[in-house]
PDB file of C-alpha atoms in Angstrom:
ATOM      1  CA  UNK A   1      11.894   3.062  21.012  1.00 49.00           C
ATOM      2  CA  UNK A   2      11.032   4.252  24.545  1.00 51.00           C
ATOM      3  CA  UNK A   3       7.944   6.080  23.285  1.00 50.00           C
ATOM      4  CA  UNK A   4       6.382   3.070  21.542  1.00 54.00           C
ATOM      5  CA  UNK A   5       3.115   2.166  23.207  1.00 52.00           C
ATOM      6  CA  UNK A   6       3.174  -1.536  22.405  1.00 49.00           C
ATOM      7  CA  UNK A   7       6.828  -2.338  22.992  1.00 51.00           C
ATOM      8  CA  UNK A   8       6.045  -3.705  26.488  1.00 56.00           C
ATOM      9  CA  UNK A   9       3.464  -6.112  25.047  1.00 64.00           C
ATOM     10  CA  UNK A  10       5.879  -7.620  22.527  1.00 75.00           C
ATOM     11  CA  UNK A  11       8.064 -10.577  23.322  1.00 82.00           C
ATOM     12  CA  UNK A  12      11.782  -9.985  23.761  1.00 86.00           C
ATOM     13  CA  UNK A  13      12.612 -12.020  20.653  1.00 88.00           C
ATOM     14  CA  UNK A  14      10.128 -10.110  18.502  1.00 88.00           C
ATOM     15  CA  UNK A  15      11.445  -6.809  19.834  1.00 89.00           C
ATOM     16  CA  UNK A  16      14.976  -7.926  18.996  1.00 91.00           C
ATOM     17  CA  UNK A  17      13.928  -8.831  15.433  1.00 92.00           C
ATOM     18  CA  UNK A  18      12.356  -5.416  14.995  1.00 92.00           C
ATOM     19  CA  UNK A  19      15.543  -3.702  16.184  1.00 92.00           C
ATOM     20  CA  UNK A  20      17.605  -5.872  13.833  1.00 93.00           C
ATOM     21  CA  UNK A  21      15.302  -5.035  10.925  1.00 93.00           C
ATOM     22  CA  UNK A  22      15.613  -1.314  11.638  1.00 93.00           C
ATOM     23  CA  UNK A  23      19.385  -1.654  11.865  1.00 92.00           C
ATOM     24  CA  UNK A  24      19.514  -3.252   8.405  1.00 91.00           C
ATOM     25  CA  UNK A  25      17.380  -0.475   6.934  1.00 91.00           C
ATOM     26  CA  UNK A  26      19.469   2.245   8.565  1.00 90.00           C
ATOM     27  CA  UNK A  27      22.668   0.732   7.161  1.00 88.00           C
ATOM     28  CA  UNK A  28      21.164   0.763   3.665  1.00 86.00           C
ATOM     29  CA  UNK A  29      19.939   4.345   4.002  1.00 82.00           C
ATOM     30  CA  UNK A  30      23.151   6.407   4.241  1.00 65.00           C
ATOM     31  CA  UNK A  31      22.950  10.052   3.259  1.00 62.00           C
ATOM     32  CA  UNK A  32      26.143   9.956   1.198  1.00 54.00           C
ATOM     33  CA  UNK A  33      25.169   7.209  -1.285  1.00 48.00           C
ATOM     34  CA  UNK A  34      22.869   9.326  -3.439  1.00 48.00           C
ATOM     35  CA  UNK A  35      23.920   9.352  -7.067  1.00 48.00           C
ATOM     36  CA  UNK A  36      26.318   6.430  -6.853  1.00 48.00           C
ATOM     37  CA  UNK A  37      26.527   4.175  -9.860  1.00 48.00           C
ATOM     38  CA  UNK A  38      25.800   0.472  -9.269  1.00 48.00           C
ATOM     39  CA  UNK A  39      29.459  -0.495  -9.734  1.00 52.00           C
ATOM     40  CA  UNK A  40      30.501   1.869  -6.911  1.00 66.00           C
ATOM     41  CA  UNK A  41      28.619   0.106  -4.115  1.00 76.00           C
ATOM     42  CA  UNK A  42      30.973  -0.888  -1.329  1.00 82.00           C
ATOM     43  CA  UNK A  43      31.301  -4.562  -0.366  1.00 86.00           C
ATOM     44  CA  UNK A  44      29.929  -3.720   3.081  1.00 85.00           C
ATOM     45  CA  UNK A  45      26.819  -2.146   1.566  1.00 85.00           C
ATOM     46  CA  UNK A  46      26.272  -5.102  -0.740  1.00 86.00           C
ATOM     47  CA  UNK A  47      26.761  -7.403   2.240  1.00 89.00           C
ATOM     48  CA  UNK A  48      24.026  -5.626   4.168  1.00 89.00           C
ATOM     49  CA  UNK A  49      21.801  -5.875   1.082  1.00 88.00           C
ATOM     50  CA  UNK A  50      22.415  -9.603   0.900  1.00 90.00           C
ATOM     51  CA  UNK A  51      21.626  -9.914   4.607  1.00 92.00           C
ATOM     52  CA  UNK A  52      18.373  -8.013   4.061  1.00 91.00           C
ATOM     53  CA  UNK A  53      17.441 -10.468   1.310  1.00 91.00           C
ATOM     54  CA  UNK A  54      18.076 -13.469   3.571  1.00 92.00           C
ATOM     55  CA  UNK A  55      16.133 -11.842   6.408  1.00 93.00           C
ATOM     56  CA  UNK A  56      13.221 -11.061   4.065  1.00 92.00           C
ATOM     57  CA  UNK A  57      13.249 -14.624   2.724  1.00 92.00           C
ATOM     58  CA  UNK A  58      12.995 -16.095   6.226  1.00 93.00           C
ATOM     59  CA  UNK A  59      10.247 -13.650   7.183  1.00 93.00           C
ATOM     60  CA  UNK A  60       8.267 -14.379   4.021  1.00 92.00           C
ATOM     61  CA  UNK A  61       8.605 -18.121   4.573  1.00 93.00           C
ATOM     62  CA  UNK A  62       7.131 -17.780   8.056  1.00 92.00           C
ATOM     63  CA  UNK A  63       4.286 -15.548   6.871  1.00 92.00           C
ATOM     64  CA  UNK A  64       3.546 -17.862   3.923  1.00 92.00           C
ATOM     65  CA  UNK A  65       3.108 -20.698   6.422  1.00 93.00           C
ATOM     66  CA  UNK A  66       0.970 -18.678   8.855  1.00 92.00           C
ATOM     67  CA  UNK A  67      -1.454 -16.864   6.546  1.00 92.00           C
ATOM     68  CA  UNK A  68      -3.063 -19.914   4.844  1.00 93.00           C
ATOM     69  CA  UNK A  69      -3.811 -21.386   8.270  1.00 94.00           C
ATOM     70  CA  UNK A  70      -5.136 -18.047   9.493  1.00 93.00           C
ATOM     71  CA  UNK A  71      -7.329 -17.735   6.392  1.00 93.00           C
ATOM     72  CA  UNK A  72      -8.797 -21.216   6.821  1.00 93.00           C
ATOM     73  CA  UNK A  73      -9.822 -20.392  10.413  1.00 93.00           C
ATOM     74  CA  UNK A  74     -10.953 -16.828   9.711  1.00 90.00           C
ATOM     75  CA  UNK A  75     -13.343 -17.866   6.947  1.00 90.00           C
ATOM     76  CA  UNK A  76     -15.566 -19.644   9.501  1.00 88.00           C
ATOM     77  CA  UNK A  77     -17.272 -16.475  10.748  1.00 86.00           C
ATOM     78  CA  UNK A  78     -16.756 -12.765  11.390  1.00 84.00           C
ATOM     79  CA  UNK A  79     -15.968 -13.556  15.018  1.00 86.00           C
ATOM     80  CA  UNK A  80     -13.276 -16.007  13.976  1.00 89.00           C
ATOM     81  CA  UNK A  81     -11.858 -13.395  11.628  1.00 89.00           C
ATOM     82  CA  UNK A  82     -11.671 -10.835  14.441  1.00 88.00           C
ATOM     83  CA  UNK A  83      -9.920 -13.281  16.762  1.00 90.00           C
ATOM     84  CA  UNK A  84      -7.455 -14.412  14.107  1.00 91.00           C
ATOM     85  CA  UNK A  85      -6.760 -10.815  13.124  1.00 90.00           C
ATOM     86  CA  UNK A  86      -5.727 -10.015  16.694  1.00 89.00           C
ATOM     87  CA  UNK A  87      -3.325 -12.951  16.701  1.00 89.00           C
ATOM     88  CA  UNK A  88      -1.864 -12.053  13.316  1.00 90.00           C
ATOM     89  CA  UNK A  89      -1.568  -8.405  14.333  1.00 88.00           C
ATOM     90  CA  UNK A  90       0.685  -9.382  17.230  1.00 86.00           C
ATOM     91  CA  UNK A  91       2.712 -11.820  15.158  1.00 87.00           C
ATOM     92  CA  UNK A  92       5.569 -11.115  12.746  1.00 86.00           C
ATOM     93  CA  UNK A  93       2.969 -10.480  10.052  1.00 89.00           C
ATOM     94  CA  UNK A  94       1.454  -7.516  11.869  1.00 89.00           C
ATOM     95  CA  UNK A  95       4.576  -6.056  13.472  1.00 90.00           C
ATOM     96  CA  UNK A  96       7.548  -6.668  11.198  1.00 91.00           C
ATOM     97  CA  UNK A  97       5.994  -6.896   7.731  1.00 92.00           C
ATOM     98  CA  UNK A  98       4.223  -3.470   7.522  1.00 92.00           C
ATOM     99  CA  UNK A  99       7.324  -1.581   8.619  1.00 92.00           C
ATOM    100  CA  UNK A 100       9.544  -3.659   6.332  1.00 93.00           C
ATOM    101  CA  UNK A 101       7.373  -2.881   3.299  1.00 92.00           C
ATOM    102  CA  UNK A 102       7.378   0.851   4.042  1.00 92.00           C
ATOM    103  CA  UNK A 103      11.137   0.798   4.644  1.00 91.00           C
ATOM    104  CA  UNK A 104      11.832  -0.978   1.358  1.00 90.00           C
ATOM    105  CA  UNK A 105       9.647   1.526  -0.503  1.00 89.00           C
ATOM    106  CA  UNK A 106      11.696   4.343   1.047  1.00 89.00           C
ATOM    107  CA  UNK A 107      14.960   2.606   0.176  1.00 88.00           C
ATOM    108  CA  UNK A 108      13.718   2.054  -3.358  1.00 87.00           C
ATOM    109  CA  UNK A 109      12.976   5.760  -3.762  1.00 86.00           C
ATOM    110  CA  UNK A 110      16.371   6.641  -2.284  1.00 83.00           C
ATOM    111  CA  UNK A 111      18.515   4.200  -4.230  1.00 82.00           C
ATOM    112  CA  UNK A 112      16.693   1.923  -6.672  1.00 83.00           C
ATOM    113  CA  UNK A 113      19.897   0.409  -8.037  1.00 83.00           C
ATOM    114  CA  UNK A 114      21.034  -0.839  -4.654  1.00 82.00           C
ATOM    115  CA  UNK A 115      17.646  -2.397  -3.929  1.00 84.00           C
ATOM    116  CA  UNK A 116      17.707  -4.187  -7.264  1.00 83.00           C
ATOM    117  CA  UNK A 117      21.123  -5.569  -6.360  1.00 81.00           C
ATOM    118  CA  UNK A 118      19.794  -6.731  -2.984  1.00 83.00           C
ATOM    119  CA  UNK A 119      16.853  -8.594  -4.569  1.00 85.00           C
ATOM    120  CA  UNK A 120      14.502  -8.452  -1.579  1.00 84.00           C
ATOM    121  CA  UNK A 121      11.513  -6.962  -3.409  1.00 86.00           C
ATOM    122  CA  UNK A 122      10.544 -10.062  -5.476  1.00 87.00           C
ATOM    123  CA  UNK A 123      10.370 -12.053  -2.245  1.00 88.00           C
ATOM    124  CA  UNK A 124       7.684  -9.744  -0.868  1.00 88.00           C
ATOM    125  CA  UNK A 125       5.666 -10.075  -4.069  1.00 87.00           C
ATOM    126  CA  UNK A 126       5.096 -13.731  -3.238  1.00 86.00           C
ATOM    127  CA  UNK A 127       3.017 -12.705  -0.210  1.00 89.00           C
ATOM    128  CA  UNK A 128       0.455 -10.731  -2.188  1.00 89.00           C
ATOM    129  CA  UNK A 129      -1.815 -13.676  -2.930  1.00 89.00           C
ATOM    130  CA  UNK A 130      -1.835 -14.869   0.697  1.00 91.00           C
ATOM    131  CA  UNK A 131      -2.501 -11.364   2.006  1.00 90.00           C
ATOM    132  CA  UNK A 132      -5.218 -10.777  -0.553  1.00 89.00           C
ATOM    133  CA  UNK A 133      -7.085 -13.965   0.374  1.00 90.00           C
ATOM    134  CA  UNK A 134      -6.986 -13.074   4.058  1.00 90.00           C
ATOM    135  CA  UNK A 135      -8.028  -9.441   3.556  1.00 87.00           C
ATOM    136  CA  UNK A 136     -10.980 -10.457   1.378  1.00 87.00           C
ATOM    137  CA  UNK A 137     -12.518 -12.121   4.426  1.00 87.00           C
ATOM    138  CA  UNK A 138     -12.763  -8.812   6.290  1.00 83.00           C
ATOM    139  CA  UNK A 139     -16.312  -7.594   7.026  1.00 76.00           C
ATOM    140  CA  UNK A 140     -17.174  -4.470   5.023  1.00 70.00           C
ATOM    141  CA  UNK A 141     -14.535  -5.218   2.416  1.00 67.00           C
ATOM    142  CA  UNK A 142     -16.687  -3.957  -0.451  1.00 67.00           C
ATOM    143  CA  UNK A 143     -17.352  -0.639   1.295  1.00 64.00           C
ATOM    144  CA  UNK A 144     -13.664  -0.109   2.039  1.00 63.00           C
ATOM    145  CA  UNK A 145     -12.699  -0.891  -1.556  1.00 63.00           C
ATOM    146  CA  UNK A 146     -15.244   1.607  -2.858  1.00 63.00           C
ATOM    147  CA  UNK A 147     -14.035   4.284  -0.454  1.00 62.00           C
ATOM    148  CA  UNK A 148     -10.442   3.733  -1.562  1.00 61.00           C
ATOM    149  CA  UNK A 149     -11.516   4.360  -5.151  1.00 59.00           C
ATOM    150  CA  UNK A 150     -13.832   7.267  -4.355  1.00 57.00           C
ATOM    151  CA  UNK A 151     -11.833  10.222  -5.643  1.00 54.00           C
ATOM    152  CA  UNK A 152     -13.891  13.386  -6.237  1.00 52.00           C
ATOM    153  CA  UNK A 153     -15.938  13.080  -9.406  1.00 49.00           C
ATOM    154  CA  UNK A 154     -15.166   9.422 -10.002  1.00 49.00           C
ATOM    155  CA  UNK A 155     -17.586   7.626  -7.708  1.00 46.00           C
ATOM    156  CA  UNK A 156     -19.966  10.370  -6.654  1.00 45.00           C
ATOM    157  CA  UNK A 157     -22.951   8.244  -7.649  1.00 44.00           C
ATOM    158  CA  UNK A 158     -21.926   5.608  -5.087  1.00 43.00           C
ATOM    159  CA  UNK A 159     -22.370   8.060  -2.204  1.00 44.00           C
ATOM    160  CA  UNK A 160     -25.368   9.980  -3.520  1.00 47.00           C
ATOM    161  CA  UNK A 161     -27.304   6.845  -4.409  1.00 46.00           C
ATOM    162  CA  UNK A 162     -27.859   8.040  -7.950  1.00 46.00           C
ATOM    163  CA  UNK A 163     -27.706   5.581 -10.813  1.00 45.00           C
ATOM    164  CA  UNK A 164     -26.706   6.186 -14.395  1.00 45.00           C
ATOM    165  CA  UNK A 165     -28.271   3.032 -15.736  1.00 47.00           C
ATOM    166  CA  UNK A 166     -31.301   4.940 -16.881  1.00 46.00           C
ATOM    167  CA  UNK A 167     -30.498   6.743 -20.111  1.00 45.00           C
ATOM    168  CA  UNK A 168     -32.831   9.608 -19.131  1.00 47.00           C
ATOM    169  CA  UNK A 169     -30.530  10.469 -16.240  1.00 57.00           C
ATOM    170  CA  UNK A 170     -27.404  10.688 -18.403  1.00 61.00           C
ATOM    171  CA  UNK A 171     -26.376  14.097 -19.734  1.00 76.00           C
ATOM    172  CA  UNK A 172     -24.606  13.983 -23.078  1.00 83.00           C
ATOM    173  CA  UNK A 173     -21.616  16.321 -23.290  1.00 85.00           C
ATOM    174  CA  UNK A 174     -20.106  17.155 -26.661  1.00 85.00           C
ATOM    175  CA  UNK A 175     -16.386  17.562 -27.181  1.00 86.00           C
ATOM    176  CA  UNK A 176     -16.883  21.280 -27.861  1.00 86.00           C
ATOM    177  CA  UNK A 177     -18.768  21.664 -24.581  1.00 86.00           C
ATOM    178  CA  UNK A 178     -15.903  20.042 -22.702  1.00 88.00           C
ATOM    179  CA  UNK A 179     -13.279  22.219 -24.380  1.00 88.00           C
ATOM    180  CA  UNK A 180     -15.259  25.408 -23.707  1.00 88.00           C
ATOM    181  CA  UNK A 181     -15.792  24.425 -20.085  1.00 87.00           C
ATOM    182  CA  UNK A 182     -12.058  23.834 -19.561  1.00 87.00           C
ATOM    183  CA  UNK A 183     -11.173  27.124 -21.279  1.00 88.00           C
ATOM    184  CA  UNK A 184     -13.350  28.901 -18.723  1.00 85.00           C
ATOM    185  CA  UNK A 185     -11.296  27.478 -15.860  1.00 82.00           C
ATOM    186  CA  UNK A 186     -13.050  24.151 -15.362  1.00 85.00           C
ATOM    187  CA  UNK A 187     -11.365  20.774 -15.246  1.00 86.00           C
ATOM    188  CA  UNK A 188     -13.372  18.070 -16.964  1.00 89.00           C
ATOM    189  CA  UNK A 189     -11.707  14.905 -18.179  1.00 89.00           C
ATOM    190  CA  UNK A 190     -12.897  11.880 -20.153  1.00 89.00           C
ATOM    191  CA  UNK A 191     -12.300   8.318 -18.962  1.00 88.00           C
ATOM    192  CA  UNK A 192     -13.806   5.420 -20.908  1.00 84.00           C
ATOM    193  CA  UNK A 193     -16.346   7.684 -22.569  1.00 84.00           C
ATOM    194  CA  UNK A 194     -17.564   9.294 -19.347  1.00 87.00           C
ATOM    195  CA  UNK A 195     -16.923  12.902 -18.309  1.00 89.00           C
ATOM    196  CA  UNK A 196     -15.642  13.547 -14.786  1.00 87.00           C
ATOM    197  CA  UNK A 197     -15.204  16.870 -12.998  1.00 87.00           C
ATOM    198  CA  UNK A 198     -11.889  16.701 -11.106  1.00 84.00           C
ATOM    199  CA  UNK A 199     -11.643  20.397 -10.297  1.00 80.00           C
ATOM    200  CA  UNK A 200     -11.902  19.784  -6.555  1.00 77.00           C
ATOM    201  CA  UNK A 201      -9.268  17.066  -6.704  1.00 74.00           C
ATOM    202  CA  UNK A 202      -6.948  19.435  -8.595  1.00 70.00           C
ATOM    203  CA  UNK A 203      -6.954  21.887  -5.696  1.00 67.00           C
ATOM    204  CA  UNK A 204      -6.175  19.111  -3.204  1.00 67.00           C
ATOM    205  CA  UNK A 205      -3.524  17.340  -5.268  1.00 62.00           C
ATOM    206  CA  UNK A 206       0.106  17.732  -4.267  1.00 62.00           C
ATOM    207  CA  UNK A 207       1.304  16.799  -7.740  1.00 62.00           C
ATOM    208  CA  UNK A 208      -0.100  19.882  -9.448  1.00 61.00           C
ATOM    209  CA  UNK A 209      -2.092  20.142 -12.634  1.00 63.00           C
ATOM    210  CA  UNK A 210       0.536  18.865 -15.057  1.00 66.00           C
ATOM    211  CA  UNK A 211       0.193  15.182 -14.122  1.00 69.00           C
ATOM    212  CA  UNK A 212      -3.600  15.382 -13.998  1.00 69.00           C
TER     213      UNK A 212
END
């Protein structure tokens, strides 16, 4: 906590909420609960899970009230969006929510049964529409979306400026050609009738070749 750069800029109440949120997560993330069956959860652990659900519900209620107002102001202009974004970034939405989402994902990977018992995840799902509407107002949204999808071989034409609308520019690859190429050490795959070379992505992937 002492090394956080922005802790001095936060209000005391917001800092206290963040500490309380981290305390809840730490209580639900014990090292000795791995492999427990749902019926073996202690009453204390279930109590903390219930408290997390109530905390998440209150946080989501606040954010659900704030974001529609923020969206209505931000849609006026890019300057309004920038100003509103700064306000939201310093509010519960920008400080508590991102860390809460990451923490719940970690808890879900650690002990999915306990998180299902707690029931906090469906509450967060209700924020998706509000967040999506606000984020769609961001300048350069289309570019960011394309970059998020631009895995090697999938959207190369977006960056090179090439277009495949002209049939003369499209190379037809037979099934036998694809099989022979892959036998020689290549890694072509077919998605919706189009052939993609994901060899470079294979070398960068942490999941290995089996999933690909």
